Short mmCIF file of C-alpha atoms and ligand atoms in Angstrom, two decimals:
data_model
loop_
_atom_site.label_atom_id
_atom_site.label_comp_id
_atom_site.label_asym_id
_atom_site.label_seq_id
_atom_site.Cartn_x
_atom_site.Cartn_y
_atom_site.Cartn_z
CA MET A 24 -22.13 3.50 27.58
CA SER A 25 -22.49 4.99 24.11
CA ALA A 26 -19.30 6.94 23.49
CA VAL A 27 -20.92 10.03 21.90
CA PRO A 28 -19.84 13.60 22.77
CA PRO A 29 -19.20 14.98 25.32
CA SER A 30 -16.90 12.00 25.77
CA PRO A 31 -13.39 13.21 26.64
CA VAL A 32 -11.86 10.37 24.65
CA TRP A 33 -9.87 11.29 21.54
CA HIS A 34 -9.86 8.26 19.22
CA PRO A 35 -7.09 7.28 16.80
CA PHE A 36 -7.42 7.98 13.07
CA THR A 37 -10.85 9.50 13.77
CA GLN A 38 -12.12 12.81 12.43
CA HIS A 39 -14.40 13.60 15.36
CA ARG A 40 -16.27 16.28 13.40
CA LEU A 41 -17.31 13.77 10.75
CA ASP A 42 -17.02 10.34 12.30
CA PRO A 43 -18.81 9.99 15.61
CA VAL A 44 -17.84 6.99 17.68
CA PHE A 45 -20.96 4.92 17.28
CA LYS A 46 -20.90 2.02 19.60
CA GLY A 47 -19.51 0.74 22.84
CA ILE A 48 -18.22 -2.81 22.67
CA LEU A 49 -19.20 -4.97 25.62
CA ARG A 50 -17.11 -8.02 24.88
CA THR A 51 -15.32 -10.01 22.20
CA GLU A 52 -15.69 -13.61 21.15
CA GLY A 53 -13.94 -15.54 18.34
CA ALA A 54 -14.33 -13.51 15.16
CA TYR A 55 -16.81 -11.06 16.76
CA LEU A 56 -17.12 -7.84 18.71
CA ILE A 57 -20.38 -7.75 20.66
CA ASP A 58 -21.72 -4.20 20.87
CA GLU A 59 -23.87 -2.50 23.47
CA ASP A 60 -27.03 -3.36 21.53
CA GLY A 61 -26.05 -7.01 21.65
CA ARG A 62 -25.17 -7.08 17.95
CA ALA A 63 -22.32 -9.32 16.86
CA VAL A 64 -19.97 -7.44 14.53
CA LEU A 65 -17.74 -9.62 12.37
CA ASP A 66 -14.17 -8.42 12.89
CA ALA A 67 -13.00 -8.84 9.29
CA ILE A 68 -9.80 -6.84 9.91
CA SER A 69 -8.73 -8.55 13.15
CA SER A 70 -9.07 -5.26 15.07
CA TRP A 71 -6.29 -3.49 13.18
CA TRP A 72 -4.53 -6.71 12.24
CA VAL A 73 -3.64 -7.86 15.74
CA ILE A 74 -5.99 -10.78 16.46
CA THR A 75 -4.66 -13.91 14.79
CA HIS A 76 -6.44 -16.99 16.22
CA GLY A 77 -9.65 -15.22 17.23
CA HIS A 78 -10.66 -12.95 20.10
CA ARG A 79 -10.07 -14.26 23.62
CA HIS A 80 -8.40 -17.54 22.71
CA PRO A 81 -8.83 -19.59 25.92
CA THR A 82 -5.17 -20.67 26.16
CA ILE A 83 -3.99 -17.08 25.95
CA MET A 84 -6.61 -15.72 28.33
CA ASP A 85 -5.84 -18.45 30.88
CA ALA A 86 -2.13 -17.62 30.69
CA ILE A 87 -2.89 -13.95 31.27
CA ARG A 88 -5.08 -14.75 34.29
CA LYS A 89 -2.40 -17.01 35.73
CA ALA A 90 0.37 -14.44 35.18
CA THR A 91 -1.59 -11.80 37.08
CA GLU A 92 -1.41 -13.98 40.18
CA SER A 93 2.34 -13.38 40.39
CA PHE A 94 3.16 -10.33 38.29
CA ASP A 95 2.36 -6.81 37.29
CA GLN A 96 5.18 -4.79 35.70
CA ILE A 97 8.80 -5.18 36.77
CA ILE A 98 11.77 -3.16 35.68
CA PHE A 99 13.62 -5.00 32.92
CA ALA A 100 17.08 -3.54 33.48
CA GLU A 101 19.07 -5.51 36.08
CA TYR A 102 16.23 -8.04 36.38
CA THR A 103 14.66 -10.64 34.14
CA HIS A 104 11.81 -13.13 34.35
CA ALA A 105 11.09 -16.59 32.97
CA ALA A 106 8.32 -15.56 30.58
CA ALA A 107 10.61 -13.09 28.76
CA GLU A 108 13.49 -15.59 28.65
CA GLU A 109 11.31 -18.41 27.30
CA LEU A 110 9.47 -16.18 24.87
CA ALA A 111 12.73 -14.78 23.45
CA GLN A 112 14.03 -18.33 23.00
CA GLY A 113 10.76 -19.48 21.44
CA VAL A 114 10.56 -16.60 18.97
CA ILE A 115 14.18 -17.11 17.90
CA GLU A 116 13.39 -20.77 17.21
CA ILE A 117 10.58 -19.97 14.79
CA ALA A 118 12.01 -16.78 13.26
CA PRO A 119 14.26 -16.88 10.18
CA ALA A 120 17.61 -18.47 11.07
CA GLY A 121 20.50 -16.32 12.24
CA LEU A 122 18.63 -14.00 14.60
CA SER A 123 20.10 -14.42 18.05
CA HIS A 124 18.96 -11.60 20.33
CA VAL A 125 15.57 -10.15 21.22
CA PHE A 126 14.81 -6.64 22.43
CA PHE A 127 11.29 -6.28 23.83
CA SER A 128 9.14 -3.18 23.52
CA ASP A 129 5.44 -2.48 23.44
CA SER A 130 4.16 -1.60 19.97
CA GLY A 131 4.94 -2.08 16.32
CA SER A 132 6.20 1.49 16.06
CA THR A 133 8.61 1.08 18.95
CA SER A 134 9.90 -2.19 17.52
CA VAL A 135 10.82 -0.30 14.33
CA GLU A 136 12.34 2.62 16.28
CA VAL A 137 14.45 0.08 18.13
CA ALA A 138 15.48 -1.50 14.81
CA LEU A 139 16.58 1.87 13.39
CA LYS A 140 18.55 2.64 16.54
CA MET A 141 20.17 -0.81 16.49
CA ALA A 142 21.24 -0.23 12.88
CA LEU A 143 22.73 3.19 13.57
CA GLY A 144 24.32 2.02 16.82
CA PHE A 145 25.90 -0.90 14.98
CA PHE A 146 27.77 1.39 12.59
CA HIS A 147 28.42 4.14 15.13
CA ASN A 148 30.01 1.76 17.63
CA ARG A 149 32.24 0.32 14.92
CA GLY A 150 33.35 3.79 13.84
CA VAL A 151 31.77 3.43 10.38
CA PRO A 152 30.08 6.64 9.18
CA ARG A 153 26.78 5.22 7.91
CA ALA A 154 23.47 6.69 8.97
CA ARG A 155 21.23 6.86 5.91
CA ILE A 156 18.06 4.76 5.81
CA VAL A 157 16.53 3.48 2.57
CA VAL A 158 12.79 2.81 2.49
CA MET A 159 10.22 1.87 -0.10
CA GLU A 160 7.61 4.15 -1.65
CA HIS A 161 4.14 3.69 -0.02
CA SER A 162 5.63 2.16 3.15
CA TYR A 163 4.11 2.47 6.59
CA HIS A 164 6.13 1.70 9.70
CA GLY A 165 4.21 3.46 12.46
CA ASP A 166 3.22 6.83 13.83
CA THR A 167 6.13 7.90 16.01
CA VAL A 168 8.37 10.60 14.58
CA GLY A 169 11.09 8.13 13.60
CA THR A 170 8.74 5.68 11.95
CA MET A 171 6.80 8.45 10.20
CA SER A 172 10.14 9.62 8.80
CA ALA A 173 10.70 6.15 7.38
CA GLY A 174 7.14 5.90 6.06
CA ALA A 175 5.57 7.39 2.96
CA ARG A 176 5.08 11.15 3.19
CA GLY A 177 1.50 12.24 2.68
CA VAL A 178 -1.72 13.01 4.43
CA PHE A 179 -0.83 10.87 7.46
CA ASN A 180 2.14 13.02 8.37
CA ALA A 181 2.07 16.29 6.38
CA ALA A 182 1.61 18.37 9.55
CA TYR A 183 4.70 16.88 11.15
CA GLU A 184 6.98 17.14 8.12
CA PRO A 185 9.32 19.67 9.78
CA LEU A 186 10.19 17.07 12.40
CA LEU A 187 10.85 14.19 10.03
CA PHE A 188 14.37 13.13 9.07
CA ALA A 189 15.35 12.59 5.46
CA VAL A 190 15.42 9.08 4.03
CA GLU A 191 16.19 7.68 0.59
CA THR A 192 13.06 6.27 -1.07
CA ILE A 193 13.17 3.56 -3.72
CA PRO A 194 10.13 3.14 -5.98
CA PHE A 195 7.53 0.50 -5.22
CA PRO A 196 8.20 -2.44 -7.60
CA ALA A 197 5.03 -2.08 -9.67
CA PRO A 198 4.55 -4.91 -12.17
CA GLY A 199 6.90 -4.36 -15.10
CA ARG A 200 8.96 -1.80 -13.13
CA GLU A 201 10.74 -4.19 -10.77
CA GLN A 202 14.17 -3.56 -12.25
CA ASP A 203 13.82 0.19 -11.53
CA THR A 204 13.41 -0.63 -7.85
CA LEU A 205 16.42 -2.92 -7.79
CA ASP A 206 18.53 -0.39 -9.69
CA ALA A 207 17.50 2.40 -7.30
CA LEU A 208 18.41 0.23 -4.31
CA ASP A 209 21.76 -0.66 -5.80
CA ARG A 210 22.50 3.01 -6.58
CA ALA A 211 21.59 4.10 -3.05
CA CYS A 212 23.68 1.37 -1.41
CA ARG A 213 26.67 2.00 -3.66
CA GLY A 214 27.13 5.46 -2.06
CA GLY A 215 28.60 3.78 1.02
CA ASP A 216 26.69 5.84 3.59
CA VAL A 217 23.55 3.70 3.87
CA ALA A 218 23.06 1.93 7.20
CA ALA A 219 19.91 -0.04 6.42
CA LEU A 220 17.10 -0.85 4.08
CA LEU A 221 13.82 -0.97 6.01
CA VAL A 222 11.01 -2.87 4.26
CA GLU A 223 7.64 -4.46 4.84
CA PRO A 224 8.26 -7.91 3.35
CA LEU A 225 5.91 -8.99 0.51
CA VAL A 226 3.02 -6.65 1.32
CA LEU A 227 2.79 -2.94 2.14
CA GLY A 228 -0.14 -2.80 4.52
CA ALA A 229 -1.37 0.69 5.34
CA GLY A 230 0.05 1.90 2.01
CA GLY A 231 -2.81 0.04 0.29
CA MET A 232 -2.13 -3.70 0.64
CA LYS A 233 0.36 -3.52 -2.22
CA THR A 234 2.09 -6.83 -2.87
CA TYR A 235 5.40 -7.73 -4.46
CA SER A 236 7.14 -11.04 -5.05
CA ALA A 237 9.34 -13.11 -2.77
CA HIS A 238 11.90 -13.10 -5.59
CA LEU A 239 12.25 -9.32 -5.23
CA LEU A 240 12.61 -9.59 -1.47
CA ALA A 241 15.43 -12.08 -2.05
CA GLU A 242 16.99 -9.58 -4.45
CA PHE A 243 16.81 -6.87 -1.76
CA ARG A 244 18.77 -9.21 0.50
CA ARG A 245 21.32 -9.92 -2.21
CA ILE A 246 21.91 -6.23 -2.97
CA THR A 247 22.07 -5.12 0.67
CA SER A 248 24.50 -7.92 1.53
CA ARG A 249 26.70 -6.96 -1.39
CA TRP A 250 27.09 -3.43 -0.03
CA ASN A 251 27.16 -4.38 3.69
CA VAL A 252 23.86 -2.61 4.24
CA LEU A 253 21.63 -4.02 6.98
CA LEU A 254 18.23 -5.38 6.01
CA ILE A 255 15.45 -4.61 8.48
CA ALA A 256 12.29 -6.65 7.93
CA ASP A 257 9.27 -4.92 9.43
CA GLU A 258 7.07 -7.98 10.02
CA VAL A 259 4.74 -6.13 12.39
CA MET A 260 1.80 -6.86 10.09
CA THR A 261 3.13 -9.78 8.06
CA GLY A 262 4.24 -11.96 10.97
CA TRP A 263 2.37 -14.80 12.61
CA GLY A 264 0.88 -16.42 9.54
CA ARG A 265 -0.68 -13.43 7.80
CA THR A 266 1.11 -14.01 4.50
CA GLY A 267 0.72 -17.79 4.63
CA THR A 268 4.01 -18.56 6.37
CA HIS A 269 5.00 -17.85 9.95
CA PHE A 270 7.06 -14.87 8.81
CA ALA A 271 6.98 -13.44 5.28
CA CYS A 272 10.79 -13.60 4.98
CA GLU A 273 10.53 -17.40 4.90
CA GLN A 274 8.97 -17.21 1.44
CA ALA A 275 12.09 -15.51 0.10
CA GLY A 276 14.38 -17.84 2.04
CA ILE A 277 16.22 -14.83 3.47
CA MET A 278 17.82 -13.91 6.76
CA PRO A 279 17.19 -10.28 7.65
CA ASP A 280 19.74 -8.62 9.94
CA ILE A 281 16.94 -7.22 12.08
CA LEU A 282 13.30 -8.31 12.29
CA CYS A 283 10.43 -6.41 13.95
CA THR A 284 7.38 -8.22 15.27
CA SER A 285 4.35 -7.18 17.31
CA LYS A 286 0.55 -7.52 16.77
CA GLY A 287 0.21 -11.36 16.53
CA LEU A 288 3.09 -11.91 18.99
CA THR A 289 0.51 -12.27 21.77
CA GLY A 290 -2.20 -13.49 19.40
CA GLY A 291 -3.25 -9.84 19.60
CA ALA A 292 -4.41 -10.08 23.21
CA LEU A 293 -1.95 -7.63 24.81
CA PRO A 294 0.51 -5.01 23.55
CA LEU A 295 3.99 -6.41 23.11
CA ALA A 296 6.71 -6.13 20.47
CA ALA A 297 10.10 -7.60 19.82
CA THR A 298 13.06 -6.58 17.67
CA LEU A 299 15.29 -9.51 16.80
CA CYS A 300 18.83 -9.07 15.53
CA GLN A 301 21.84 -11.02 14.36
CA PRO A 302 24.78 -11.56 16.74
CA ALA A 303 27.01 -8.91 15.13
CA ILE A 304 24.52 -6.19 16.00
CA PHE A 305 24.34 -7.20 19.64
CA GLU A 306 28.10 -7.61 19.77
CA ALA A 307 28.69 -4.13 18.35
CA HIS A 308 27.05 -2.82 21.51
CA LEU A 309 29.18 -4.96 23.86
CA SER A 310 31.97 -2.99 25.45
CA THR A 311 33.60 -2.05 28.72
CA ASP A 312 32.89 1.50 27.54
CA ARG A 313 29.43 2.36 28.86
CA SER A 314 28.86 4.94 26.14
CA ARG A 315 28.33 2.02 23.73
CA THR A 316 25.30 0.75 25.59
CA PHE A 317 22.12 0.34 23.59
CA PHE A 318 20.30 3.36 24.98
CA HIS A 319 16.67 2.42 24.63
CA SER A 320 14.07 1.58 27.20
CA SER A 321 10.40 1.94 27.68
CA SER A 322 8.80 1.55 31.08
CA TYR A 323 6.80 -1.49 30.01
CA THR A 324 9.62 -3.39 28.31
CA ALA A 325 8.89 -7.14 28.47
CA ASN A 326 5.77 -6.75 30.58
CA PRO A 327 5.48 -10.17 32.29
CA ILE A 328 1.76 -10.55 31.64
CA ALA A 329 2.16 -9.69 27.96
CA CYS A 330 5.12 -12.10 27.75
CA ALA A 331 2.96 -14.83 29.31
CA ALA A 332 0.39 -14.12 26.58
CA GLY A 333 3.21 -14.39 24.01
CA LEU A 334 4.30 -17.74 25.42
CA ALA A 335 0.72 -19.00 25.32
CA ASN A 336 0.53 -17.85 21.70
CA LEU A 337 3.60 -19.96 20.93
CA ALA A 338 1.85 -22.91 22.61
CA VAL A 339 -1.21 -22.38 20.43
CA TRP A 340 1.01 -22.46 17.33
CA ARG A 341 2.69 -25.62 18.62
CA ASN A 342 -0.37 -27.52 19.79
CA GLU A 343 -3.14 -26.50 17.43
CA PRO A 344 -3.38 -26.81 13.64
CA VAL A 345 -2.78 -23.07 13.13
CA ARG A 346 -0.88 -23.58 9.89
CA ASP A 347 -3.79 -25.63 8.51
CA ARG A 348 -6.18 -22.85 9.50
CA VAL A 349 -3.99 -20.32 7.71
CA THR A 350 -3.94 -22.48 4.57
CA ARG A 351 -7.69 -23.05 4.80
CA LEU A 352 -8.34 -19.31 5.07
CA ALA A 353 -5.98 -18.59 2.16
CA ASN A 354 -7.87 -21.15 0.04
CA MET A 355 -11.23 -19.70 1.03
CA HIS A 356 -10.10 -16.23 -0.08
CA ALA A 357 -8.76 -17.61 -3.37
CA GLU A 358 -12.07 -19.33 -4.20
CA ARG A 359 -14.10 -16.20 -3.50
CA LEU A 360 -11.77 -13.81 -5.31
CA VAL A 361 -12.16 -15.66 -8.63
CA HIS A 362 -15.56 -14.07 -9.11
CA PHE A 363 -14.19 -10.56 -8.41
CA ARG A 364 -11.41 -10.88 -10.96
CA SER A 365 -13.96 -10.68 -13.75
CA ASP A 366 -16.09 -8.01 -12.07
CA PRO A 367 -15.33 -4.75 -13.90
CA ARG A 368 -16.17 -2.68 -10.80
CA PHE A 369 -12.96 -3.91 -9.15
CA LEU A 370 -9.29 -3.59 -10.06
CA ASN A 371 -6.09 -5.25 -8.82
CA VAL A 372 -7.72 -8.20 -7.12
CA ARG A 373 -4.91 -9.64 -5.04
CA GLN A 374 -4.15 -11.98 -2.21
CA ILE A 375 -1.24 -12.94 -0.08
CA GLY A 376 -1.94 -15.74 2.37
CA THR A 377 -4.76 -14.69 4.68
CA VAL A 378 -4.91 -11.14 3.32
CA ALA A 379 -7.17 -10.31 0.38
CA ALA A 380 -7.53 -6.89 -1.22
CA LEU A 381 -9.18 -5.27 -4.20
CA ASP A 382 -9.53 -1.70 -5.42
CA LEU A 383 -12.89 -0.21 -6.15
CA ASP A 384 -12.66 1.38 -9.61
CA VAL A 385 -13.50 4.97 -8.71
CA ARG A 386 -12.24 8.32 -9.86
CA SER A 387 -10.90 9.46 -6.53
CA THR A 388 -8.32 7.10 -5.10
CA GLY A 389 -5.95 7.29 -2.13
CA TYR A 390 -6.61 7.26 1.59
CA LEU A 391 -8.90 10.32 1.49
CA SER A 392 -11.05 8.97 -1.35
CA GLU A 393 -14.62 9.94 -0.44
CA VAL A 394 -15.78 6.37 -0.98
CA GLY A 395 -13.89 5.29 2.15
CA PRO A 396 -16.35 6.70 4.73
CA SER A 397 -19.37 5.63 2.64
CA LEU A 398 -18.05 2.10 2.47
CA ARG A 399 -17.43 2.02 6.21
CA THR A 400 -21.00 3.13 6.88
CA PHE A 401 -22.30 0.51 4.47
CA PHE A 402 -20.36 -2.28 6.15
CA ARG A 403 -21.21 -1.05 9.64
CA ARG A 404 -24.92 -1.31 8.83
CA ARG A 405 -24.32 -4.97 7.99
CA ASP A 406 -22.48 -5.62 11.26
CA LEU A 407 -19.17 -5.98 9.47
CA LEU A 408 -15.98 -4.35 10.70
CA ILE A 409 -14.24 -3.54 7.40
CA ARG A 410 -12.24 -0.30 7.13
CA PRO A 411 -11.19 0.33 3.54
CA LEU A 412 -8.00 2.29 2.94
CA GLY A 413 -9.70 4.86 0.69
CA ASN A 414 -10.93 2.85 -2.30
CA VAL A 415 -8.88 -0.22 -1.31
CA ILE A 416 -11.11 -2.81 0.32
CA TYR A 417 -9.34 -5.59 2.16
CA LEU A 418 -10.13 -8.51 4.43
CA MET A 419 -7.72 -9.76 7.08
CA PRO A 420 -9.90 -11.79 9.44
CA PRO A 421 -8.75 -13.93 12.36
CA TYR A 422 -7.97 -17.53 11.45
CA CYS A 423 -11.09 -18.89 13.17
CA VAL A 424 -13.37 -17.23 10.60
CA THR A 425 -15.76 -19.68 8.93
CA ALA A 426 -16.63 -20.05 5.24
CA ALA A 427 -20.13 -18.69 5.91
CA GLU A 428 -18.75 -15.63 7.70
CA LEU A 429 -16.33 -14.96 4.87
CA ASP A 430 -19.18 -15.33 2.35
CA ARG A 431 -21.08 -12.67 4.24
CA ALA A 432 -18.11 -10.29 4.00
CA TYR A 433 -17.58 -10.93 0.28
CA GLU A 434 -21.29 -10.58 -0.51
CA ALA A 435 -21.27 -7.22 1.27
CA ILE A 436 -18.22 -6.11 -0.74
CA ALA A 437 -20.01 -6.96 -4.00
CA GLU A 438 -23.08 -5.00 -2.88
CA ALA A 439 -20.99 -2.11 -1.61
CA ALA A 440 -19.75 -1.33 -5.11
CA ASP A 441 -23.36 -0.63 -6.14
CA PHE A 442 -24.06 1.32 -2.97
CA VAL A 443 -21.24 3.83 -3.48
CA GLY A 444 -21.42 3.67 -7.27
CA THR A 445 -18.28 3.37 -9.37
CA PRO A 446 -17.96 6.84 -10.91
CA GLY A 447 -14.55 5.96 -12.33
CA ARG A 448 -16.29 3.89 -14.94
N1 LIG B 25 4.82 -1.50 10.91
C1 LIG B 25 3.83 -1.99 10.15
C2 LIG B 25 4.19 -2.74 8.91
C3 LIG B 25 2.50 -1.82 10.52
O1 LIG B 25 1.54 -2.30 9.72
C4 LIG B 25 2.21 -1.12 11.70
C5 LIG B 25 0.82 -0.90 12.13
O2 LIG B 25 -0.12 -1.23 11.48
C6 LIG B 25 3.28 -0.62 12.47
C7 LIG B 25 4.57 -0.83 12.06
C8 LIG B 25 3.00 0.16 13.72
O3 LIG B 25 2.52 -0.68 14.72
P1 LIG B 25 1.78 -0.05 15.99
O4 LIG B 25 0.49 0.52 15.51
O5 LIG B 25 1.60 -1.22 16.91
O6 LIG B 25 2.68 0.98 16.55
#
């Protein structure tokens, strides 16, 4: 079972020369992955941020089992099915007000691609020459060519640079520099050729768990509205309670024109994504002229089994105290972070809802910081799944995590600083 060479499998974000794939996972349970040696590994990053309630939530797994009795995949052009209809309705009801239509796809990246195409289609179909996209420094929106173009340029995508389209980048609103960001956005929008601002609301995930205030997000809305620029909220990571509210946009009290969601849409159980938009965007694609159709499809659009998982996820949010669990987890992080704020080995101790992050004070920073692999090894030996982004250590566990489990993760983080040393000091 051990997936060591000569396995033919090529794993994501894995340098196979340096990082062998160590363990097969036999099953999952709550906050744990159970490996082939029977060890329970605490999934402190929700398996790349997808698992919200915990692994294999019974309501979601039952819904999946039941859906398989009637469905596999069905084409989603010309035909529809109840799970997609009800899920679209349900997501609209809990999403920020004003979003009226839902386009299903199958990953966070495709939900953002769809959003970009909706934005350009909106202006194209109305005969308005706007096609420029504004993004924020350090952003990450996915790994397809379109979403890499919109994301920060760097080690993730240097090899593919010749394929990437140009975007306008505004600076990240570092503390004390917020006005520079707002001014840059205003300048870009003023030009009259910008179709959309694409942002991760409140926290830039893969870019290093960098946070900014809800006030700034509200300002982004104000500026984009002023210049008739669409605001696309990429809530692929921030949705479904991660930042403390259902969607991060709620904290700024804003209505994006387009909102992307995936990951927690099915509680993380199955791949599914949705791009929600305001009526004007849908209507700009309505015509007796077929050339104005929204030309996007993927074979697995609105997979009925994944939609059933999404509906069950909505039921979990409705029927269980998920919001209380989110608040409880946020409080547990806050209590434990106090101690780290005065620990000189760590910088920028920060938290937003259920996400906590801190930077190890080392000389080499960034995604390729050599402390990253050492830290991973250290955590792995303690049966903890924690994958630092270079020297940025973060925890984003599922909401079922207990205080004792979180203590174990934080104790390991404190020890890890000694293990790798802090040569920056
Ligand atoms: N957008 C954001 C903000 C993300 O964090 C991610 C993935 O982590 C994506 C898009 C891409 O999602 P996926 O990996 O499902 O394509």
